[in-house]
XYZ file of C-alpha atoms in Angstrom:
708
model
C 27.294 20.269 6.332
C 24.798 17.391 6.043
C 26.820 14.212 6.634
C 24.593 12.242 4.234
C 25.833 14.459 1.376
C 29.534 13.897 2.061
C 31.171 11.781 -0.667
C 32.259 8.239 0.157
C 36.008 7.857 -0.389
C 36.979 4.464 1.126
C 35.481 0.963 0.940
C 35.439 -1.154 4.098
C 34.364 -4.745 3.394
C 33.429 -7.201 6.141
C 33.482 -10.890 5.206
C 31.230 -12.893 7.501
C 28.540 -12.061 10.021
C 30.226 -13.560 13.069
C 29.782 -12.219 16.592
C 32.597 -9.659 16.297
C 31.260 -8.215 13.044
C 27.683 -8.224 14.340
C 28.708 -6.119 17.321
C 30.833 -3.901 15.068
C 27.827 -3.239 12.789
C 25.745 -2.228 15.800
C 28.444 0.192 16.956
C 28.877 1.524 13.401
C 25.179 2.313 13.170
C 25.488 4.508 16.250
C 28.774 6.136 15.182
C 29.464 5.773 11.439
C 32.671 7.154 9.958
C 31.771 9.823 7.371
C 33.214 8.966 3.971
C 33.554 5.227 4.631
C 31.281 2.925 2.621
C 30.542 -0.257 4.530
C 29.796 -3.639 2.898
C 28.971 -6.953 4.579
C 29.375 -10.221 2.654
C 27.634 -13.250 4.156
C 26.044 -16.377 2.666
C 22.740 -16.029 4.551
C 20.512 -13.179 5.761
C 20.934 -14.308 9.380
C 23.723 -15.680 11.541
C 23.215 -17.880 14.625
C 24.429 -17.112 18.133
C 26.287 -20.283 19.092
C 25.700 -19.828 22.827
C 22.001 -20.672 22.410
C 22.447 -23.528 19.914
C 22.219 -26.364 22.490
C 19.081 -24.800 23.960
C 17.541 -24.554 20.489
C 18.350 -28.184 19.681
C 16.857 -29.276 23.002
C 13.641 -27.401 22.205
C 13.987 -24.568 24.727
C 14.268 -21.773 22.131
C 12.626 -20.954 18.832
C 14.936 -20.711 15.837
C 14.505 -16.926 15.559
C 15.584 -16.523 19.206
C 19.200 -17.328 18.331
C 19.348 -15.716 14.884
C 21.028 -12.329 14.430
C 19.205 -10.662 11.547
C 21.956 -9.291 9.327
C 19.508 -7.561 6.967
C 18.148 -5.407 9.785
C 21.619 -4.910 11.222
C 23.061 -3.849 7.865
C 20.205 -1.377 7.325
C 20.829 0.041 10.824
C 24.563 0.369 10.102
C 23.998 1.958 6.688
C 25.833 -0.967 5.069
C 25.160 -2.770 1.834
C 24.603 -6.485 2.340
C 25.789 -8.995 -0.255
C 24.151 -12.379 0.249
C 26.703 -14.885 -0.983
C 29.791 -16.750 0.211
C 33.204 -15.187 -0.232
C 35.298 -17.813 -2.007
C 38.672 -16.052 -2.289
C 40.581 -12.787 -1.920
C 42.680 -11.096 -4.588
C 45.147 -9.154 -2.444
C 47.003 -7.671 -5.408
C 43.829 -6.310 -6.995
C 42.090 -5.520 -3.712
C 39.004 -7.615 -4.489
C 36.811 -10.197 -2.779
C 35.413 -12.855 -5.107
C 31.775 -13.807 -4.542
C 30.231 -16.341 -6.949
C 27.629 -15.021 -9.372
C 28.455 -11.337 -9.135
C 31.211 -8.814 -9.970
C 34.208 -8.764 -7.632
C 33.812 -6.601 -4.523
C 36.598 -4.021 -4.206
C 38.040 -3.046 -0.828
C 40.433 -0.531 0.657
C 40.253 -2.143 4.100
C 39.050 -5.695 4.757
C 37.963 -7.572 7.886
C 37.265 -11.317 8.120
C 35.037 -13.008 10.717
C 33.702 -16.217 9.180
C 33.906 -18.569 12.153
C 34.829 -22.214 11.733
C 33.343 -25.400 10.369
C 32.945 -28.864 11.893
C 32.666 -30.479 8.475
C 34.646 -33.691 7.867
C 35.118 -33.653 4.094
C 37.801 -36.366 4.112
C 35.650 -38.887 5.998
C 34.146 -41.345 3.443
C 30.368 -41.132 3.320
C 30.135 -37.965 5.419
C 28.687 -35.733 2.696
C 26.036 -38.308 1.795
C 24.989 -39.572 5.227
C 25.950 -36.990 7.883
C 25.836 -33.281 8.644
C 28.186 -30.856 10.381
C 26.972 -28.914 13.416
C 28.314 -25.744 11.767
C 26.996 -23.980 9.757
C 23.619 -24.069 11.491
C 21.154 -23.874 8.592
C 21.771 -27.293 6.971
C 22.220 -28.878 10.405
C 18.916 -27.439 11.637
C 17.084 -28.632 8.516
C 18.462 -32.168 8.801
C 17.752 -32.374 12.533
C 14.204 -31.043 12.124
C 13.441 -33.728 9.529
C 14.782 -36.464 11.784
C 13.005 -35.112 14.846
C 9.632 -35.291 13.054
C 9.922 -39.042 12.570
C 8.189 -41.491 14.871
C 9.475 -44.547 16.699
C 12.845 -45.328 18.316
C 15.783 -43.086 17.498
C 19.530 -43.555 17.229
C 22.041 -40.705 17.045
C 25.823 -40.533 16.750
C 27.749 -37.343 17.538
C 31.351 -37.333 16.291
C 33.542 -35.169 18.530
C 33.719 -35.448 22.296
C 34.630 -31.910 23.230
C 32.357 -29.476 25.052
C 30.352 -28.744 21.891
C 29.856 -32.446 21.117
C 28.726 -33.213 24.672
C 26.277 -30.298 24.693
C 24.832 -31.360 21.333
C 24.505 -34.999 22.383
C 22.662 -34.002 25.565
C 20.420 -31.570 23.657
C 19.469 -34.110 20.973
C 18.795 -36.762 23.586
C 16.524 -34.405 25.552
C 14.581 -33.357 22.439
C 13.992 -36.964 21.397
C 12.936 -38.017 24.894
C 10.471 -35.133 25.014
C 8.829 -36.645 21.912
C 8.755 -40.132 23.381
C 11.303 -41.439 20.883
C 13.374 -43.567 23.380
C 16.719 -42.450 21.895
C 20.007 -44.274 21.826
C 22.685 -41.594 21.622
C 26.402 -42.184 21.023
C 29.259 -39.717 21.602
C 32.458 -40.581 19.738
C 35.915 -39.169 20.460
C 39.199 -40.447 19.018
C 41.064 -39.331 22.172
C 39.594 -38.646 25.624
C 36.396 -36.641 25.918
C 36.013 -33.217 27.527
C 39.621 -32.082 27.317
C 40.076 -28.474 28.393
C 37.662 -28.595 31.348
C 38.652 -28.455 34.987
C 38.164 -31.610 37.035
C 34.859 -30.478 38.567
C 33.285 -29.549 35.264
C 34.514 -32.707 33.548
C 33.157 -34.884 36.360
C 29.788 -33.113 36.325
C 29.480 -33.351 32.551
C 30.361 -37.065 32.561
C 27.670 -37.604 35.191
C 25.136 -35.741 33.040
C 26.023 -37.897 30.020
C 25.600 -41.043 32.118
C 22.266 -39.861 33.541
C 20.982 -39.256 30.002
C 22.083 -42.805 28.978
C 24.449 -41.391 26.370
C 26.990 -44.016 25.352
C 30.496 -42.536 25.356
C 33.056 -44.082 23.004
C 36.572 -42.853 23.783
C 39.649 -43.746 21.714
C 37.153 -44.335 18.905
C 37.786 -42.940 15.433
C 35.185 -42.836 12.669
C 36.414 -44.535 9.491
C 33.313 -44.446 7.275
C 29.671 -43.390 7.403
C 26.848 -45.114 5.564
C 23.058 -45.208 5.666
C 23.081 -47.485 8.744
C 25.544 -45.565 10.908
C 29.264 -45.174 11.595
C 32.032 -47.713 11.020
C 34.833 -47.080 13.539
C 38.185 -48.584 14.471
C 36.333 -50.437 17.247
C 33.345 -51.708 15.301
C 30.043 -50.456 13.879
C 27.734 -48.007 15.649
C 24.160 -48.054 14.381
C 22.698 -44.541 13.955
C 19.887 -42.998 11.962
C 21.219 -39.457 12.461
C 24.944 -38.663 12.373
C 26.449 -35.228 13.021
C 29.934 -33.878 13.586
C 31.131 -31.445 16.232
C 34.738 -32.536 15.934
C 36.488 -29.373 16.949
C 37.123 -26.175 15.040
C 38.300 -26.461 11.439
C 39.312 -23.421 9.422
C 37.432 -22.557 6.243
C 39.606 -24.085 3.470
C 39.894 -20.938 1.315
C 41.740 -19.002 4.030
C 44.880 -21.076 3.471
C 44.785 -20.051 -0.212
C 44.257 -16.346 0.505
C 47.916 -15.319 0.417
C 47.693 -14.311 4.084
C 49.832 -15.944 6.764
C 48.028 -18.828 8.525
C 48.572 -21.381 11.275
C 46.763 -24.692 10.671
C 44.541 -22.793 8.252
C 43.591 -20.018 10.703
C 44.556 -16.423 9.896
C 47.566 -15.185 11.878
C 46.816 -11.870 13.586
C 48.885 -9.449 15.648
C 47.599 -7.863 18.883
C 45.966 -5.052 16.872
C 43.965 -7.796 15.011
C 45.782 -7.229 11.701
C 46.775 -10.011 9.325
C 50.061 -10.239 7.420
C 48.654 -7.699 4.927
C 48.146 -4.409 6.855
C 44.909 -3.697 4.959
C 43.339 -6.906 6.276
C 42.010 -7.584 9.786
C 40.499 -10.745 11.269
C 38.602 -11.655 14.419
C 36.697 -14.469 16.059
C 37.317 -18.172 15.634
C 38.797 -17.872 12.126
C 41.787 -15.961 13.563
C 44.886 -17.135 15.430
C 46.474 -14.779 17.955
C 50.154 -15.379 17.263
C 51.519 -13.791 20.453
C 48.803 -14.983 22.841
C 47.070 -18.107 21.434
C 43.661 -18.872 22.910
C 41.061 -21.628 22.412
C 38.162 -21.015 20.053
C 35.466 -19.417 22.211
C 32.825 -16.779 21.624
C 33.900 -14.693 24.601
C 37.067 -13.667 22.765
C 35.132 -12.685 19.649
C 32.790 -10.487 21.716
C 35.652 -8.672 23.446
C 37.495 -8.126 20.179
C 34.608 -6.068 18.763
C 35.410 -2.647 20.312
C 39.108 -3.009 19.450
C 38.312 -3.961 15.847
C 35.833 -1.081 15.574
C 38.413 1.496 16.671
C 41.223 0.054 14.561
C 39.160 -0.119 11.374
C 38.082 3.497 11.809
C 41.669 4.568 12.457
C 42.932 2.716 9.363
C 40.212 4.161 7.135
C 41.014 7.645 8.448
C 44.736 7.192 7.748
C 45.739 7.347 11.417
C 48.797 5.391 12.515
C 48.327 4.256 16.125
C 46.116 1.189 16.649
C 44.730 -0.271 19.870
C 45.971 -3.631 21.177
C 43.614 -6.464 22.106
C 44.541 -8.176 25.396
C 42.702 -11.496 25.865
C 41.821 -12.611 29.368
C 43.613 -15.674 30.762
C 40.462 -17.610 31.655
C 36.766 -17.144 31.071
C 33.444 -18.301 32.475
C 32.295 -21.554 30.849
C 28.560 -22.255 31.005
C 27.642 -25.660 29.579
C 24.088 -26.788 28.813
C 23.012 -30.239 30.006
C 20.104 -30.837 27.627
C 17.342 -30.242 30.162
C 17.136 -26.787 31.719
C 20.241 -27.290 33.805
C 23.846 -26.256 33.279
C 27.374 -26.457 34.631
C 29.462 -23.352 35.177
C 33.111 -22.980 35.994
C 36.088 -20.652 36.127
C 39.461 -20.556 37.887
C 39.159 -24.253 38.787
C 35.756 -23.857 40.488
C 32.589 -25.595 39.296
C 28.867 -25.157 40.029
C 25.805 -26.793 38.491
C 22.022 -26.969 38.627
C 18.891 -25.340 37.206
C 19.928 -21.958 38.605
C 23.077 -22.049 36.473
C 20.832 -22.595 33.408
C 18.769 -19.562 34.398
C 21.981 -17.578 34.785
C 23.195 -18.689 31.351
C 19.764 -18.002 29.854
C 19.791 -14.404 31.177
C 23.286 -13.797 29.773
C 22.353 -15.217 26.370
C 19.057 -13.358 26.104
C 20.714 -10.106 27.155
C 23.303 -10.549 24.413
C 20.670 -11.247 21.752
C 18.513 -8.339 22.894
C 21.262 -6.026 21.630
C 20.360 -7.134 18.090
C 16.622 -7.748 18.435
C 16.034 -4.262 19.859
C 18.372 -1.965 17.954
C 18.563 1.553 19.379
C 16.329 4.093 17.662
C 18.538 6.751 16.148
C 16.879 10.187 16.280
C 15.761 11.675 12.972
C 17.153 15.128 12.181
C 14.935 17.925 13.442
C 12.995 20.060 11.003
C 14.200 23.625 10.677
C 12.561 25.864 13.239
C 10.980 27.901 10.450
C 9.492 26.022 7.478
C 6.595 26.331 5.063
C 3.095 25.110 5.845
C 2.385 21.496 4.903
C 5.973 20.308 5.496
C 5.024 17.776 8.208
C 2.177 16.336 6.128
C 4.359 16.048 3.017
C 7.113 14.232 4.893
C 4.717 11.750 6.503
C 5.669 9.472 9.383
C 7.649 6.819 7.501
C 10.529 6.675 5.004
C 9.695 7.218 1.348
C 9.655 3.797 -0.286
C 12.162 2.844 -2.947
C 11.489 0.891 -6.111
C 7.971 1.195 -7.507
C 6.698 2.280 -4.102
C 8.293 5.678 -4.795
C 6.338 6.297 -7.982
C 3.512 8.738 -8.488
C -0.019 7.356 -8.377
C -2.448 7.008 -11.264
C -4.538 10.001 -10.220
C -1.481 12.287 -10.180
C -0.388 10.993 -13.580
C -3.885 11.456 -15.010
C -3.988 15.086 -13.883
C -0.554 15.743 -15.389
C -1.273 14.063 -18.731
C -4.739 15.511 -19.145
C -8.276 14.181 -18.620
C -9.951 11.481 -20.700
C -8.532 8.543 -22.605
C -7.636 5.052 -21.540
C -4.508 3.953 -19.674
C -1.723 3.333 -22.155
C -0.068 0.013 -22.914
C 3.099 -1.072 -21.158
C 5.235 0.016 -24.114
C 4.770 2.314 -27.102
C 4.161 0.525 -30.425
C 6.233 1.901 -33.296
C 6.438 0.922 -36.951
C 9.944 1.379 -38.328
C 10.606 0.315 -41.910
C 7.664 -2.025 -41.844
C 8.823 -3.752 -38.616
C 6.824 -3.526 -35.411
C 8.895 -2.255 -32.520
C 7.929 -1.561 -28.918
C 9.704 0.950 -26.692
C 9.548 1.485 -22.947
C 11.476 3.332 -20.266
C 11.590 2.849 -16.510
C 13.809 3.667 -13.569
C 13.967 2.925 -9.842
C 15.296 4.882 -6.894
C 17.419 3.006 -4.394
C 15.599 0.375 -2.356
C 18.683 -1.681 -1.379
C 22.196 -0.336 -0.957
C 23.901 -2.878 -3.197
C 24.340 -1.379 -6.700
C 24.528 -4.856 -8.250
C 21.193 -5.931 -6.777
C 19.651 -2.596 -7.763
C 20.909 -3.006 -11.345
C 19.485 -6.499 -11.578
C 16.101 -5.477 -10.170
C 15.898 -2.391 -12.387
C 16.804 -4.394 -15.501
C 14.214 -7.084 -14.812
C 11.693 -4.381 -13.952
C 12.262 -2.562 -17.257
C 12.192 -5.802 -19.238
C 8.715 -6.533 -17.870
C 7.072 -3.896 -20.109
C 8.654 -5.356 -23.245
C 7.944 -8.981 -22.331
C 4.328 -8.166 -21.436
C 3.821 -7.038 -25.049
C 5.102 -10.393 -26.320
C 8.179 -8.719 -27.820
C 11.813 -9.799 -27.978
C 14.131 -7.302 -26.213
C 16.801 -6.033 -28.619
C 18.650 -3.004 -27.242
C 18.789 -0.754 -24.215
C 20.235 2.508 -22.985
C 21.034 2.982 -19.312
C 20.446 6.000 -17.091
C 22.365 5.966 -13.816
C 22.506 8.510 -11.006
C 25.210 7.691 -8.463
C 25.368 9.119 -4.954
C 28.337 11.393 -4.264
C 31.502 9.293 -4.401
C 35.194 9.845 -4.915
C 36.262 9.242 -8.542
C 37.734 5.841 -7.631
C 34.599 4.655 -5.812
C 32.376 6.047 -8.577
C 34.352 4.023 -11.128
C 34.095 0.872 -8.991
C 30.362 1.307 -8.474
C 29.527 2.039 -12.093
C 31.619 -0.924 -13.279
C 29.844 -3.319 -10.880
C 26.435 -1.929 -11.772
C 26.901 -2.065 -15.531
C 28.406 -5.545 -15.464
C 25.347 -6.812 -13.589
C 22.926 -4.983 -15.892
C 24.610 -6.263 -19.051
C 24.339 -9.852 -17.812
C 20.582 -9.575 -17.136
C 19.812 -7.848 -20.424
C 22.058 -10.153 -22.454
C 20.220 -13.175 -21.049
C 17.009 -11.629 -22.404
C 18.644 -10.959 -25.791
C 19.238 -7.206 -25.426
C 22.480 -5.234 -25.626
C 23.240 -1.981 -23.828
C 24.147 0.436 -26.610
C 24.596 3.657 -24.629
C 23.332 5.694 -21.734
C 23.853 8.625 -19.425
C 25.286 9.007 -15.915
C 25.368 11.734 -13.288
C 25.794 12.172 -9.537
C 22.997 13.078 -7.160
C 21.691 12.488 -3.671
C 20.999 8.743 -4.059
C 21.380 5.821 -6.436
C 18.858 5.667 -9.300
C 18.995 3.095 -12.094
C 16.861 3.031 -15.236
C 16.716 1.629 -18.758
C 15.057 2.530 -22.025
C 14.372 -0.635 -24.025
C 13.494 -1.493 -27.591
C 11.837 -4.783 -28.468
C 10.978 -6.410 -31.785
C 7.584 -8.017 -32.466
C 7.297 -10.693 -35.125
C 3.536 -10.856 -34.535
C 0.836 -8.510 -33.345
C 1.854 -7.130 -29.910
C -0.111 -8.315 -26.888
C -1.881 -5.230 -25.561
C -4.240 -4.368 -22.734
C -7.234 -4.447 -25.055
C -7.732 -8.102 -26.000
C -9.269 -9.740 -22.922
C -12.618 -11.502 -23.408
C -15.237 -12.745 -20.921
C -14.356 -16.248 -19.788
C -10.598 -15.766 -20.094
C -8.648 -17.042 -17.093
C -6.318 -14.700 -15.211
C -2.818 -15.972 -14.494
C -0.235 -14.294 -12.238
C 3.379 -15.481 -12.470
C 4.843 -14.052 -9.243
C 3.497 -13.645 -5.705
C 2.586 -10.208 -4.371
C 4.202 -8.384 -1.475
C 7.453 -6.739 -2.555
C 6.090 -3.300 -1.707
C 5.199 -4.092 1.895
C 8.313 -6.255 2.483
C 10.703 -3.598 1.206
C 8.830 -0.811 3.012
C 9.352 -2.803 6.197
C 12.995 -3.425 5.321
C 13.661 0.308 4.895
C 12.131 0.849 8.342
C 14.198 -1.995 9.848
C 11.090 -4.085 10.561
C 11.223 -6.941 8.016
C 12.695 -10.357 8.885
C 15.892 -10.827 6.909
C 14.832 -14.184 5.466
C 11.684 -12.590 4.008
C 13.712 -9.753 2.485
C 16.117 -12.237 0.900
C 13.142 -14.125 -0.586
C 11.643 -10.905 -1.961
C 14.940 -9.895 -3.573
C 15.252 -13.319 -5.177
C 11.762 -12.994 -6.657
C 12.435 -9.466 -7.913
C 15.529 -10.687 -9.752
C 13.764 -13.656 -11.358
C 13.621 -13.388 -15.141
C 10.169 -13.336 -16.752
C 11.512 -14.334 -20.178
C 10.438 -17.977 -20.004
C 7.061 -17.015 -18.525
C 6.421 -14.595 -21.400
C 7.186 -17.365 -23.898
C 4.773 -19.747 -22.201
C 2.084 -17.013 -22.181
C 2.495 -16.149 -25.865
C -1.161 -17.078 -26.511
C -2.460 -14.519 -23.994
C -5.210 -12.212 -25.309
C -4.118 -9.400 -22.951
C -1.111 -9.097 -20.703
C 0.668 -6.611 -18.438
C 3.326 -6.690 -15.763
C 2.227 -5.945 -12.208
C 4.231 -2.989 -10.884
C 3.491 0.322 -9.154
C -0.311 0.355 -9.370
C -0.620 -3.059 -7.720
C -2.485 -6.113 -8.990
C -5.902 -4.441 -9.047
C -4.593 -1.234 -10.635
C -3.006 -3.098 -13.538
C -5.996 -5.444 -13.880
C -8.215 -2.370 -14.030
C -6.157 -1.120 -16.994
C -6.834 -4.392 -18.826
C -10.544 -4.181 -18.055
C -10.881 -0.532 -19.165
C -9.060 -1.171 -22.440
C -10.850 -4.459 -23.141
C -14.338 -3.300 -22.127
C -14.627 -6.135 -19.621
C -14.725 -6.775 -15.904
C -12.912 -9.289 -13.739
C -13.391 -11.511 -10.731
C -10.444 -12.195 -8.402
C -10.378 -15.170 -6.016
C -8.641 -13.684 -2.982
C -7.531 -17.026 -1.533
C -5.811 -17.978 -4.816
C -3.571 -14.908 -5.002
C 0.005 -15.989 -4.094
C 1.826 -13.868 -1.502
C 5.493 -13.494 -0.654
C 6.610 -14.990 2.679
C 5.981 -12.538 5.500
C 3.924 -10.089 3.421
C 0.581 -10.784 5.096
C 2.094 -10.752 8.594
C 3.675 -7.358 7.910
C 0.416 -5.991 6.477
C -1.403 -7.210 9.593
C 1.063 -5.178 11.670
C 0.063 -2.073 9.730
C 3.126 -1.914 7.476
C 2.430 -0.667 3.964
C 4.064 1.099 1.061
C 3.880 4.879 0.835
C 1.979 4.461 -2.482
C -0.847 2.334 -1.028
C -3.173 5.240 -0.206
C -2.865 6.613 -3.740
C -3.551 3.176 -5.251
C -6.697 2.870 -3.129
C -8.305 5.965 -4.651
C -9.439 3.954 -7.678
C -11.088 1.334 -5.425
C -13.032 3.229 -2.743
C -15.308 0.251 -1.967
C -12.542 -2.295 -1.494
C -12.510 -3.635 2.097
C -9.802 -2.091 4.242
C -7.984 -5.085 5.626
C -4.473 -6.524 5.176
C -5.412 -9.176 2.586
C -7.155 -6.636 0.332
C -4.384 -4.075 0.894
C -1.926 -6.503 -0.697
C -3.978 -6.478 -3.914
C -2.977 -2.812 -4.179
C 0.598 -3.242 -2.968
C 3.001 -1.635 -5.494
C 5.277 -4.322 -6.935
C 8.818 -3.858 -8.157
C 9.827 -6.222 -10.965
C 6.514 -7.965 -10.386
C 4.998 -10.856 -12.244
C 3.108 -10.981 -15.526
C -0.690 -10.820 -15.387
C -2.238 -12.535 -18.405
C -5.764 -13.158 -19.656
C -5.655 -16.503 -21.464
C -8.416 -18.449 -23.221
C -7.091 -21.875 -22.194
C -5.105 -22.943 -19.107
C -4.698 -26.683 -19.707
C -1.173 -27.547 -18.589
C -0.152 -23.893 -18.428
C 0.146 -23.519 -14.658
C 2.074 -26.779 -14.469
C 4.449 -25.602 -17.214
C 5.024 -22.272 -15.473
C 5.739 -23.955 -12.158
C 8.069 -26.448 -13.821
C 9.955 -23.424 -15.192
C 10.442 -22.127 -11.637
C 7.553 -19.644 -11.315
C 5.170 -19.502 -8.353
C 2.323 -19.003 -10.792
C -1.383 -19.265 -10.015
C -4.741 -18.927 -11.735
C -6.275 -16.152 -9.641
C -9.622 -15.427 -11.345
C -11.406 -14.792 -14.596
C -12.489 -12.052 -16.988
C -16.214 -11.164 -16.835
C -18.653 -9.235 -19.009
C -19.319 -6.604 -16.298
C -17.520 -3.723 -18.040
C -15.162 -1.835 -15.746
C -16.169 -3.770 -12.630
C -13.638 -5.792 -10.603
C -15.093 -8.152 -8.022
C -12.968 -9.687 -5.255
C -14.462 -12.839 -3.752
């Protein structure tokens, strides 16, 4: 039986994209457990590899070199990815709470959220300093400071290995820019505890050679705009960061699970006090065999966690024990391309140790940058002619990229006539009502995100007519699931859809559901017009063309389905697709013609305005806003499966990436409006949060669209 058609019966939820979970996702992609639905919850689309952090800060690596792309990894593993921080666990109800969305139900849960170096109780820290973990805010703050000119002063709070590495890295980066840095390393006890004598001596020598001022027995009491006030006086610093040891995420202590100093207590099989919950990495405390917080333990826990999660989901009793090693190889960066290494009391140092560390780190990251290509199922030996051509050489796009093209629709609906408006105009009891229907096949595995995108997508047709959404019916096809998982999924999906539609003023009054091969979500909407609807037919020569959202969702999501899109770009595209167009429609109420840009691409929908209005149009190519990463992907030859069909209406359009994006099918795209006056309009749209632009004008050349 085809494994993809087997019903999912158990929910495995992973909280955090730490090293253990990242390796687990890679293994899961190569050997998934049939019937288990996998979910990853993480605040960001990427997670940093801490082993390369000092090298990045020193300027030896690009940021993307140390980022594990969780979007690509989740797609490879067949997991849904929820971008948001877990803030608590409801053990009794079996739910994870993530702000801004329905609770995430679990049957089995695993936690790998690392640690923080934040100092929330230190006065002035939040306003004038930054923690070394998590990386994103630290990297932003450091980048801003690094771009300054003139002398520099830095204070690093925490004199352990991490603090020393960071101090050396920051000093090296500033010296490379000619900033003549003064760098301070503060420790309330003695620095470099936990190292053998050789390593400690070598690291102290490196700190001295870099002119880093070490302040031992020095405790920070307050931070202000000028630096750090300590128990031994003031230290002037323009940049203050903390690497003061590993601190547990505060919500773990409130989880109802057993903890030690805030870290989750785990048994040798990596289970917490609740047998449904596992934990790994730095957020966990091995009760029987305590170990320091180090990435090597997280890496070696991955295969044990993988086997034990599978066994628990399958209802098997025996679990594998994790046995941590007594000592491990420590490789410590010295700012410049040199390092110290040590194990079993021995110590070595020099540039060759850096090269050794660099090879180890790059080899680890290569496991995520070059995910193994899983073979596609073979075609049956005997099949009908045309099968290979119909399948194509890339996955069928989701969202609007999966729709039929205009030429296919024209043949099915009969020749002649103009393209219809976005919604049907009805007169009921003297009131003007507009009605539209739309649905999307799965483009992301999270039902909540799909519901939000589909609702915004369907609302676009009503808003483009200048109508007020009133009511909706939902049509949902769920993939094969057990009754319990089907109930969970439908509840999450409908809760998300109701919230989007209610914000626009519409209520879901009914619908229909069924099960099929994949998730499909659609809505039929009714809207009320208190004035004449805005149609495709009102544009006049001289009108300005305004677009409220950038283009590129088709190419970005096509790349995501193929595992080729950078996670940060995918996250940006999803955010844009779930942006409400309600405020934009209100600001564009004076438009003479308006449509929403969806499956036919910008030029296809503009062509519909021109044909109905008896006009032409001129588009300024360099004014058309694009989503981050869209042009780079198009230049690599990535495109939606609907692009070729969209091009049929524009045979003379240049065949290059920039022009391809004008035909890129959009999902929940922006509004395209022809307006007689733009004074203050773009500014108002941008103030409302839209990346709007004036991209061209309406001309008198009937039916002709010029791109300049």
